[in-house]
mmCIF file of C-alpha atoms and ligand atoms in Angstrom:
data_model
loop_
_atom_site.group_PDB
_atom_site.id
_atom_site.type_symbol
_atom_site.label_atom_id
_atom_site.label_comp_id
_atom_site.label_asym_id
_atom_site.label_seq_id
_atom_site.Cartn_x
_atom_site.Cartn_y
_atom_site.Cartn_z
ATOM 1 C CA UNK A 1 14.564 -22.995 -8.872
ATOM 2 C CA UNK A 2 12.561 -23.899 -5.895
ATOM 3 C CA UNK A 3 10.223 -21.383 -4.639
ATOM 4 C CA UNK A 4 11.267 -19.860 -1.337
ATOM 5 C CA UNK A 5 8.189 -19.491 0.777
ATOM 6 C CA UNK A 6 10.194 -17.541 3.674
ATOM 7 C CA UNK A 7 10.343 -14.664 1.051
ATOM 8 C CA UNK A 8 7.087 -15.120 -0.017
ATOM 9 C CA UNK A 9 7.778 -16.670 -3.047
ATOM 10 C CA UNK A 10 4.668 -17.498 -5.507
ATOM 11 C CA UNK A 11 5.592 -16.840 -9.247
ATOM 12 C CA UNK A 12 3.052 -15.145 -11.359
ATOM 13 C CA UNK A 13 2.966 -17.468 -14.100
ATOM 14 C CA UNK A 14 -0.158 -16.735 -15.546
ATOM 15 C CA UNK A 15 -0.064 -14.143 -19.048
ATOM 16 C CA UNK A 16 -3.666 -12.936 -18.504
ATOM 17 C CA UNK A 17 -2.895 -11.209 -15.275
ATOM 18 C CA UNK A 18 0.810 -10.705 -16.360
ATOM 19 C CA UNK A 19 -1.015 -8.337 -19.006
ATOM 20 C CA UNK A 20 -3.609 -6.828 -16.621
ATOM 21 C CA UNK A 21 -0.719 -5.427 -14.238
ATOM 22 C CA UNK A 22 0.919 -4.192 -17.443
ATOM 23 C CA UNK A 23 -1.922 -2.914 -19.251
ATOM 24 C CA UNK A 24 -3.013 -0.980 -16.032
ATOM 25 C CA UNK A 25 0.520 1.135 -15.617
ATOM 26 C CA UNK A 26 0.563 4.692 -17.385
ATOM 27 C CA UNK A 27 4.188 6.079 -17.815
ATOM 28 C CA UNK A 28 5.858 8.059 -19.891
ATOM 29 C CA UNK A 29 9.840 7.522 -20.928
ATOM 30 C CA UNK A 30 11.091 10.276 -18.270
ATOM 31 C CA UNK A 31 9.217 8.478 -15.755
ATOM 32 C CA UNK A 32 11.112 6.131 -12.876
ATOM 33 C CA UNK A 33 10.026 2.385 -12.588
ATOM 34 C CA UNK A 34 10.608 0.736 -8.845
ATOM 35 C CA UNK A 35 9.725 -3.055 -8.741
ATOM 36 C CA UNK A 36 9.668 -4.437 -5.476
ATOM 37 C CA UNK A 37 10.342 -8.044 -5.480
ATOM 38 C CA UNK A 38 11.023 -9.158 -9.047
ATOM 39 C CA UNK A 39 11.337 -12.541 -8.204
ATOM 40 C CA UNK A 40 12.137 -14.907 -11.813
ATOM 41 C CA UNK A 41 11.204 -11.945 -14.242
ATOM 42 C CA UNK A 42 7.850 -12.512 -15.127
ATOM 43 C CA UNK A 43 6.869 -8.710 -14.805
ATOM 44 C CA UNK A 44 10.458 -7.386 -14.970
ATOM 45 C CA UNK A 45 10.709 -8.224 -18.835
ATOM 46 C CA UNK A 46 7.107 -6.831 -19.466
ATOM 47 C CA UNK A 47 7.993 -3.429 -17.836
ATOM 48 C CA UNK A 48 11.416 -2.935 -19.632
ATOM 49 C CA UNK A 49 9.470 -2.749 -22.712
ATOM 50 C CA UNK A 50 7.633 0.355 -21.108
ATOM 51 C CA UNK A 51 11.082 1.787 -22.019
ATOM 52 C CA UNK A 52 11.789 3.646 -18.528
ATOM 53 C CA UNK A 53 14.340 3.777 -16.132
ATOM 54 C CA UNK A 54 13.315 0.729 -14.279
ATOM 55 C CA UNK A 55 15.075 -0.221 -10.823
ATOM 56 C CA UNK A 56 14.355 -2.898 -8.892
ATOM 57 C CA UNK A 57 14.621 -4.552 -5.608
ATOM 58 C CA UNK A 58 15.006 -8.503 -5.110
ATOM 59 C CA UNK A 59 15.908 -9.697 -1.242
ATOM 60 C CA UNK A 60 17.022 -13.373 -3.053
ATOM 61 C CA UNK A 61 20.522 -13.354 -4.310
ATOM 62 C CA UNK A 62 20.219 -16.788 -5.674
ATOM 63 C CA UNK A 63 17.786 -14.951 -8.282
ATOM 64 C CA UNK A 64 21.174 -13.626 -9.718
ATOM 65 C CA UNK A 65 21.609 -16.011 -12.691
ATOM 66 C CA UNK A 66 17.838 -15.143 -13.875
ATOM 67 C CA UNK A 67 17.545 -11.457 -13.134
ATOM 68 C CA UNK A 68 20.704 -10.697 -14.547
ATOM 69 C CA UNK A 69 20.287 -11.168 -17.601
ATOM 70 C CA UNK A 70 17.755 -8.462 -17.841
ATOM 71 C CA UNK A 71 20.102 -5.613 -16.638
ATOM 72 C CA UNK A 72 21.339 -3.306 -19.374
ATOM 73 C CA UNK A 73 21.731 0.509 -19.776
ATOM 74 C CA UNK A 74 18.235 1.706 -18.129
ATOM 75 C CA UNK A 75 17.908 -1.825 -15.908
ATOM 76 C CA UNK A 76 19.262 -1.831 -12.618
ATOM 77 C CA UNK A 77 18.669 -4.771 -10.218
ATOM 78 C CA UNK A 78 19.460 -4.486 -6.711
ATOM 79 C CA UNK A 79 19.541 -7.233 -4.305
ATOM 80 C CA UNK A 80 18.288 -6.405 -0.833
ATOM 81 C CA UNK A 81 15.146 -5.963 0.871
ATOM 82 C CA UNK A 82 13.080 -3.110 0.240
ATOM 83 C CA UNK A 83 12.339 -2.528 3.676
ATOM 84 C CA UNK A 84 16.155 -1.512 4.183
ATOM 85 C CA UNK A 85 16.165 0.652 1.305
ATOM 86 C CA UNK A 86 17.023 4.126 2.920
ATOM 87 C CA UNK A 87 16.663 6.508 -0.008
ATOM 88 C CA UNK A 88 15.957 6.704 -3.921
ATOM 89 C CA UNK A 89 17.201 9.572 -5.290
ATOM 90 C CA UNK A 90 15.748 11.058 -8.092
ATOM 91 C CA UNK A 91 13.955 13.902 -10.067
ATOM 92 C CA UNK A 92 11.551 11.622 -11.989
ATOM 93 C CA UNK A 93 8.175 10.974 -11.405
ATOM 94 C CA UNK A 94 7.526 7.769 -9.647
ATOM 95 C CA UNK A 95 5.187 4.761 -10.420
ATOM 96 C CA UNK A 96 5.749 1.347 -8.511
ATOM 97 C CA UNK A 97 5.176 -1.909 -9.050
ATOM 98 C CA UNK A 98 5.362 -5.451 -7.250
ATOM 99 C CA UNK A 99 3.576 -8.627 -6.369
ATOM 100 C CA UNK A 100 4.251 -8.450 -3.199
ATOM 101 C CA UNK A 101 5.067 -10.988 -0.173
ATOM 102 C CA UNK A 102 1.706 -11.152 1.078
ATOM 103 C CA UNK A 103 3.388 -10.863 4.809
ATOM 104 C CA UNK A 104 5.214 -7.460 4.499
ATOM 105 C CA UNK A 105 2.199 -6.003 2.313
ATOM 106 C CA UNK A 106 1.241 -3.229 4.796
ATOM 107 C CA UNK A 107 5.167 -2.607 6.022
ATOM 108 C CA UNK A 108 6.193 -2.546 2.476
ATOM 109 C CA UNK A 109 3.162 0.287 1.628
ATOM 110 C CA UNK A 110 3.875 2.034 5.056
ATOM 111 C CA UNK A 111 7.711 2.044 3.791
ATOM 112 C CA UNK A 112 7.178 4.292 0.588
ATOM 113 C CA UNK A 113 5.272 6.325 2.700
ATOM 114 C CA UNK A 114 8.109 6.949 4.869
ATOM 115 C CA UNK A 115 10.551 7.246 1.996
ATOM 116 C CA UNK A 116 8.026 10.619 0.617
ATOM 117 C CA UNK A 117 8.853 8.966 -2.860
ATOM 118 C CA UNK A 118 5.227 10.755 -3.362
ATOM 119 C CA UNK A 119 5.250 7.968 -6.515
ATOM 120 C CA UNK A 120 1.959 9.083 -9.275
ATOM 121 C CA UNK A 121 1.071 5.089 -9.232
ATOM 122 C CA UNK A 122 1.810 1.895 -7.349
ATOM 123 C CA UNK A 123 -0.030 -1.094 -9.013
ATOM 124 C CA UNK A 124 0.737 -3.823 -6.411
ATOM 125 C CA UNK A 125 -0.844 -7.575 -5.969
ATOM 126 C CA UNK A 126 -1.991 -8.391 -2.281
ATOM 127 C CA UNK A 127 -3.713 -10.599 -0.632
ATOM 128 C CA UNK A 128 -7.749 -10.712 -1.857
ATOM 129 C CA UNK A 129 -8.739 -10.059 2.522
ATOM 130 C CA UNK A 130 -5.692 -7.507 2.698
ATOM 131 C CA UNK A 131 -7.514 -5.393 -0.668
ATOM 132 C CA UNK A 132 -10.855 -5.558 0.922
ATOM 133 C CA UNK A 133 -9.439 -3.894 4.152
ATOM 134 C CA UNK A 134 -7.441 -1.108 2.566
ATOM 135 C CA UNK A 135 -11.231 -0.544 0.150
ATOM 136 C CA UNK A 136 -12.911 -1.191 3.282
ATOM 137 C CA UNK A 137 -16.062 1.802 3.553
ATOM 138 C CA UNK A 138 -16.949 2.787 7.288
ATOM 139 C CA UNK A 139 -19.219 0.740 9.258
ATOM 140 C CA UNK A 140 -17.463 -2.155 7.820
ATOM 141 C CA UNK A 141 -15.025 -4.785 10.172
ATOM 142 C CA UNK A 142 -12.786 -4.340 7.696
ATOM 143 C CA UNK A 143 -12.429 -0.456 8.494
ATOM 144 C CA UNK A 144 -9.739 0.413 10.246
ATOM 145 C CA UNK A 145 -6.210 2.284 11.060
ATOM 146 C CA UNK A 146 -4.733 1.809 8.141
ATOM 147 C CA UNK A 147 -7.629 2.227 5.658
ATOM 148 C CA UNK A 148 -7.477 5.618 6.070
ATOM 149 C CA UNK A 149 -3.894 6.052 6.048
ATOM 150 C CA UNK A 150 -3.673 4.591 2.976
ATOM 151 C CA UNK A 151 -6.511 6.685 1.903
ATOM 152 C CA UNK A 152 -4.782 10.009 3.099
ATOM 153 C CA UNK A 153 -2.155 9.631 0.161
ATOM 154 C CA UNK A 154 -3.840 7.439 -2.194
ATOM 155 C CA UNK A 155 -7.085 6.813 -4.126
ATOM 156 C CA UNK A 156 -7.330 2.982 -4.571
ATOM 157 C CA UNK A 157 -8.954 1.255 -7.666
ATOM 158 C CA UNK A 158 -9.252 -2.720 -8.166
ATOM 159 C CA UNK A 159 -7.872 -4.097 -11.121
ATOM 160 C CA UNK A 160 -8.578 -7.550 -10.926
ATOM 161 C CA UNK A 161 -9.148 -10.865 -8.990
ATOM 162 C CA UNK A 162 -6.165 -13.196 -9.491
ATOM 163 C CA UNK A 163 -7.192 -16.918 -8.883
ATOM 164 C CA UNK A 164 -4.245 -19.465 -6.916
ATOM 165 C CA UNK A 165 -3.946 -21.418 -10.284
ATOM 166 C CA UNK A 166 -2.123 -18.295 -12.105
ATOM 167 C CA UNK A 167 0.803 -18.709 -9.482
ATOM 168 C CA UNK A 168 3.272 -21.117 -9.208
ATOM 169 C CA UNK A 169 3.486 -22.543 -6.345
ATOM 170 C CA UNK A 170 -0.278 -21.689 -5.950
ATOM 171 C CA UNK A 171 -1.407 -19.850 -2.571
ATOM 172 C CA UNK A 172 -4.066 -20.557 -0.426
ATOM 173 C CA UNK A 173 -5.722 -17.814 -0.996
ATOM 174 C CA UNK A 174 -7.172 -15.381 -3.595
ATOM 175 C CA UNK A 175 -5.031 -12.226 -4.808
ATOM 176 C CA UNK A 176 -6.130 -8.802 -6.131
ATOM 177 C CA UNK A 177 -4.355 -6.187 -7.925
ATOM 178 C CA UNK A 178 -4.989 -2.816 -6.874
ATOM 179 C CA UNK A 179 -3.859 0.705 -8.013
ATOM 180 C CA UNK A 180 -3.130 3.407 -5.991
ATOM 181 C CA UNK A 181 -3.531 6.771 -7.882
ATOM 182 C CA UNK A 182 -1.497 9.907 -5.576
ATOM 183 C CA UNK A 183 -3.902 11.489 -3.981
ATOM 184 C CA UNK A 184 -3.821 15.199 -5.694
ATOM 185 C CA UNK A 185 -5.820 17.361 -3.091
ATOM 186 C CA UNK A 186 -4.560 15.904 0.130
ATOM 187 C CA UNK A 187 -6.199 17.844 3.180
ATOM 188 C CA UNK A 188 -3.486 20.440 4.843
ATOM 189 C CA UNK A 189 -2.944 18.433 8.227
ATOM 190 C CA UNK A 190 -0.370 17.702 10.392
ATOM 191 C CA UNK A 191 -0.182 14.134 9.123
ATOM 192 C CA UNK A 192 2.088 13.110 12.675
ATOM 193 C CA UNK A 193 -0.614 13.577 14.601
ATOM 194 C CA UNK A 194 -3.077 12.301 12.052
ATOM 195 C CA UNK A 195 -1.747 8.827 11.936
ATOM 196 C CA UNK A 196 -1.010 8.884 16.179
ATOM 197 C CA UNK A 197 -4.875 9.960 15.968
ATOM 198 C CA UNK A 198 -5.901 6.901 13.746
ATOM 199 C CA UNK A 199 -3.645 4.201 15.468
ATOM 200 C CA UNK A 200 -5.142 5.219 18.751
ATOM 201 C CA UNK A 201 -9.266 5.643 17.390
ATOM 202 C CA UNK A 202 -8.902 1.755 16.304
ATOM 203 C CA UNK A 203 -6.444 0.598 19.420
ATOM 204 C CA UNK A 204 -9.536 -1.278 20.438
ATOM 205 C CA UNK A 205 -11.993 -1.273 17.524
ATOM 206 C CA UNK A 206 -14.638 -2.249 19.929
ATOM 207 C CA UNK A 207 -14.595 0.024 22.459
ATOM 208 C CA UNK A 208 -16.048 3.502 22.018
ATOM 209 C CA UNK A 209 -13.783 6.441 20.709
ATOM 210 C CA UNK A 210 -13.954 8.299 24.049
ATOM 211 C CA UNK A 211 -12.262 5.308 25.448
ATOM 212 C CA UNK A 212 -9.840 4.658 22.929
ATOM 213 C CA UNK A 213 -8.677 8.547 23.363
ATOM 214 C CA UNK A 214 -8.639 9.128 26.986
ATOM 215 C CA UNK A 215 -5.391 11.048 26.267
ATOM 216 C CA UNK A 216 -7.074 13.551 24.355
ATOM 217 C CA UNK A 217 -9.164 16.329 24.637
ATOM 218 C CA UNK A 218 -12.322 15.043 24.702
ATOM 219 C CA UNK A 219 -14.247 18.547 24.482
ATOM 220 C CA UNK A 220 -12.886 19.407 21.180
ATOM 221 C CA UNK A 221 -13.156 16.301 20.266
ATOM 222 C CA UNK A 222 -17.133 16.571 21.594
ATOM 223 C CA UNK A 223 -17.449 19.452 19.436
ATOM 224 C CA UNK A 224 -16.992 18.189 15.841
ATOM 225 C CA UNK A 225 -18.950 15.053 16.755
ATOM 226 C CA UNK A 226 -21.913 17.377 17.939
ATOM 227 C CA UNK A 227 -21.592 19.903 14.699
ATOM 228 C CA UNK A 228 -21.760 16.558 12.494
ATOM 229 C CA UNK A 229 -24.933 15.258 14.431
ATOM 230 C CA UNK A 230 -22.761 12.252 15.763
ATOM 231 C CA UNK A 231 -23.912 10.923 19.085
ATOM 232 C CA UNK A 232 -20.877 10.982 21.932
ATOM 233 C CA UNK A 233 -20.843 7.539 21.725
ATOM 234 C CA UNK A 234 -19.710 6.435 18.356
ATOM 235 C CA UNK A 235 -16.884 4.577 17.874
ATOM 236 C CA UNK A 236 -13.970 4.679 15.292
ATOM 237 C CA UNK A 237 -15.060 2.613 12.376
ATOM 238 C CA UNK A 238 -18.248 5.027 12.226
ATOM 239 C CA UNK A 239 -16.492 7.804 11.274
ATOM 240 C CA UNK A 240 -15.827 9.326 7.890
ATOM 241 C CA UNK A 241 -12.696 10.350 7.116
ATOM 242 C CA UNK A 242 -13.637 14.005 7.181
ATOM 243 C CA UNK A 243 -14.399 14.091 10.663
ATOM 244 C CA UNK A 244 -10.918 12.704 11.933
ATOM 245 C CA UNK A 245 -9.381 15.460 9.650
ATOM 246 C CA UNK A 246 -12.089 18.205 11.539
ATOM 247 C CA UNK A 247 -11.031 16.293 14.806
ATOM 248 C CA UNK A 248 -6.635 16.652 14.077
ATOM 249 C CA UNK A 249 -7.450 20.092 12.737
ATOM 250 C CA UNK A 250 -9.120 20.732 16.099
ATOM 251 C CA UNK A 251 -6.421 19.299 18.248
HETATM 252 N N1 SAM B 301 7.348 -10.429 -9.186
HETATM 253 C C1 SAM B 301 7.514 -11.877 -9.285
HETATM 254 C C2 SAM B 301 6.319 -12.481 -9.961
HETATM 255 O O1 SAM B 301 5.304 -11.789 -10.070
HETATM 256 O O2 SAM B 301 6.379 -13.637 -10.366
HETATM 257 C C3 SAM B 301 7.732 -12.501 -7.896
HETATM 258 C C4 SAM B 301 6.627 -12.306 -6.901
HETATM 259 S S1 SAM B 301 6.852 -13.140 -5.373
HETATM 260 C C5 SAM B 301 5.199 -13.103 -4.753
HETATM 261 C C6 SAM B 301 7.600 -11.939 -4.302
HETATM 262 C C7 SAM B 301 9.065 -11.630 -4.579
HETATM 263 O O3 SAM B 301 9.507 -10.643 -3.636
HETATM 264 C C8 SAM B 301 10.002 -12.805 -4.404
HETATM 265 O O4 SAM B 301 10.893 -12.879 -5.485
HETATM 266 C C9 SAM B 301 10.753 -12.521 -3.097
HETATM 267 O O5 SAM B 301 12.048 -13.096 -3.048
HETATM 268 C C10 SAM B 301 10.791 -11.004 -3.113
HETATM 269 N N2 SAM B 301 10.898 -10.394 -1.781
HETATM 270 C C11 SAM B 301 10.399 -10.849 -0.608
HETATM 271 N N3 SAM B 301 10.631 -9.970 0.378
HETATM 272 C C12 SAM B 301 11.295 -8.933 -0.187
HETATM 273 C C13 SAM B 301 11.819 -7.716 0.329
HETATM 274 N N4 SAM B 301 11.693 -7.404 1.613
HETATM 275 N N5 SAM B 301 12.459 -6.876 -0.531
HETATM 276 C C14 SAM B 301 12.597 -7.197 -1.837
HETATM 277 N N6 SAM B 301 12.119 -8.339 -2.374
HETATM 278 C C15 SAM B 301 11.465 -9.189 -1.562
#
């Protein structure tokens, strides 16, 4: 079948790094398996022998005749896009798992978020320049909005580099698989506010916080800068992510 690049279609094809997503999962039988995007099967038959409930999520229909065939008793296969997907009910721990359209990477991740499927693991392929930003430290370009909402829920690990030759067709670019363990010891916030806080630090990653939150209240905000020995003048991508909790926890 020919690869559909409006979908984001590039077929892992590759058994090294078939094995490295695989090897890198840690269920147990009760647990719930969500793959996002299974595309021809390649990891689809590799996680039904981690003998879990495994449900998964393909936008192509005219995947049917492949991904069919792997349905049975504990293998459901659903076709529509994950992004639509309003609700997954269910008492079992979560892990999830997908090689992701490298364009709907962050809406995908920002979509489980929003779905509080609070899952233990999701062990997803992106985009090598999309990994480095969500592992970005501070000080860094590559720190941003989004960085530390991911970080909020998640602690991220790199599995591996994934080189265009182990996809078929081949990208352009170089892919990385990360993990993203639940965060267990998430600071008490009022995570609303949190993420309106870090969307408007980075609006304009260049200007200076003060002027990125002229809505705010810039005294309090004064305050923990001065207590942490930060100069007025800093701007977002200088700052920890323990001083924008002291900062929301302020507000
Ligand atoms: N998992 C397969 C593999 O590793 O070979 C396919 C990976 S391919 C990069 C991405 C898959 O996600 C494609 O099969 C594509 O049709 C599917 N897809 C794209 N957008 C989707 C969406 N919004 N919801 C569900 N599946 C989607």
């Amino acid at each position: 079948m020919k690869a559909k690049k409006r979908f984001g279609q590039n077929f892992l094809i590759d058994n090294t790094y078939i094995n490295r997503i695989i090897d890198s999962i840690n269920v147990f039988s009760n647990d719930l398996i969500i793959e996002i995007g299974p595309g021809q099967g390649a990891l689809t038959k590799r996680l039904k022998t981690k003998d879990c409930e495994l449900i998964a999520y393909e936008i192509d229909e005219e995947l049917k005749p492949i991904l069919d065939s792997l349905i049975d008793a504990s293998t459901h296969i659903y076709y529509q896009d994950f992004l639509t997907v309003q609700n997954i009910a269910t008492s079992k721990e979560i892990v999830i798992v997908g090689n992701l359209p490298y364009y709907i990477t962050t809406p995908i991740l920002e979509h489980i978020i929003k779905l509080n499927l609070n899952p233990k693991e999701v062990i997803i392929m992106v985009q090598k320049e999309v990994a480095d930003r969500f592992l970005a430290r501070e000080h860094t370009k590559e720190y941003g909005y989004f960085t530390l909402w991911l970080k909020y829920f998640f602690e991220m690990e790199r599995i591996c580099d994934v080189p265009p030759k182990a996809f078929n067709p081949a990208p352009k670019v170089m892919s990385t698989v990360l993990k993203l363990k639940r965060r267990e010891n998430k600071p008490q916030i009022d995570i609303n506010k949190y993420q309106q806080l870090l969307k408007d630090s980075f609006k304009q990653k260049r200007k200076k916080l003060k002027n990125n939150l002229t809505n705010y209240d810039w005294s309090k905000i004064k305050e923990i800068l001065t207590l942490n020995n930060l100069s007025e003048d800093v701007r977002a991508e200088e700052l920890k992510e323990e001083i924008f909790i002291e900062i929301v926890n302020k507000l």
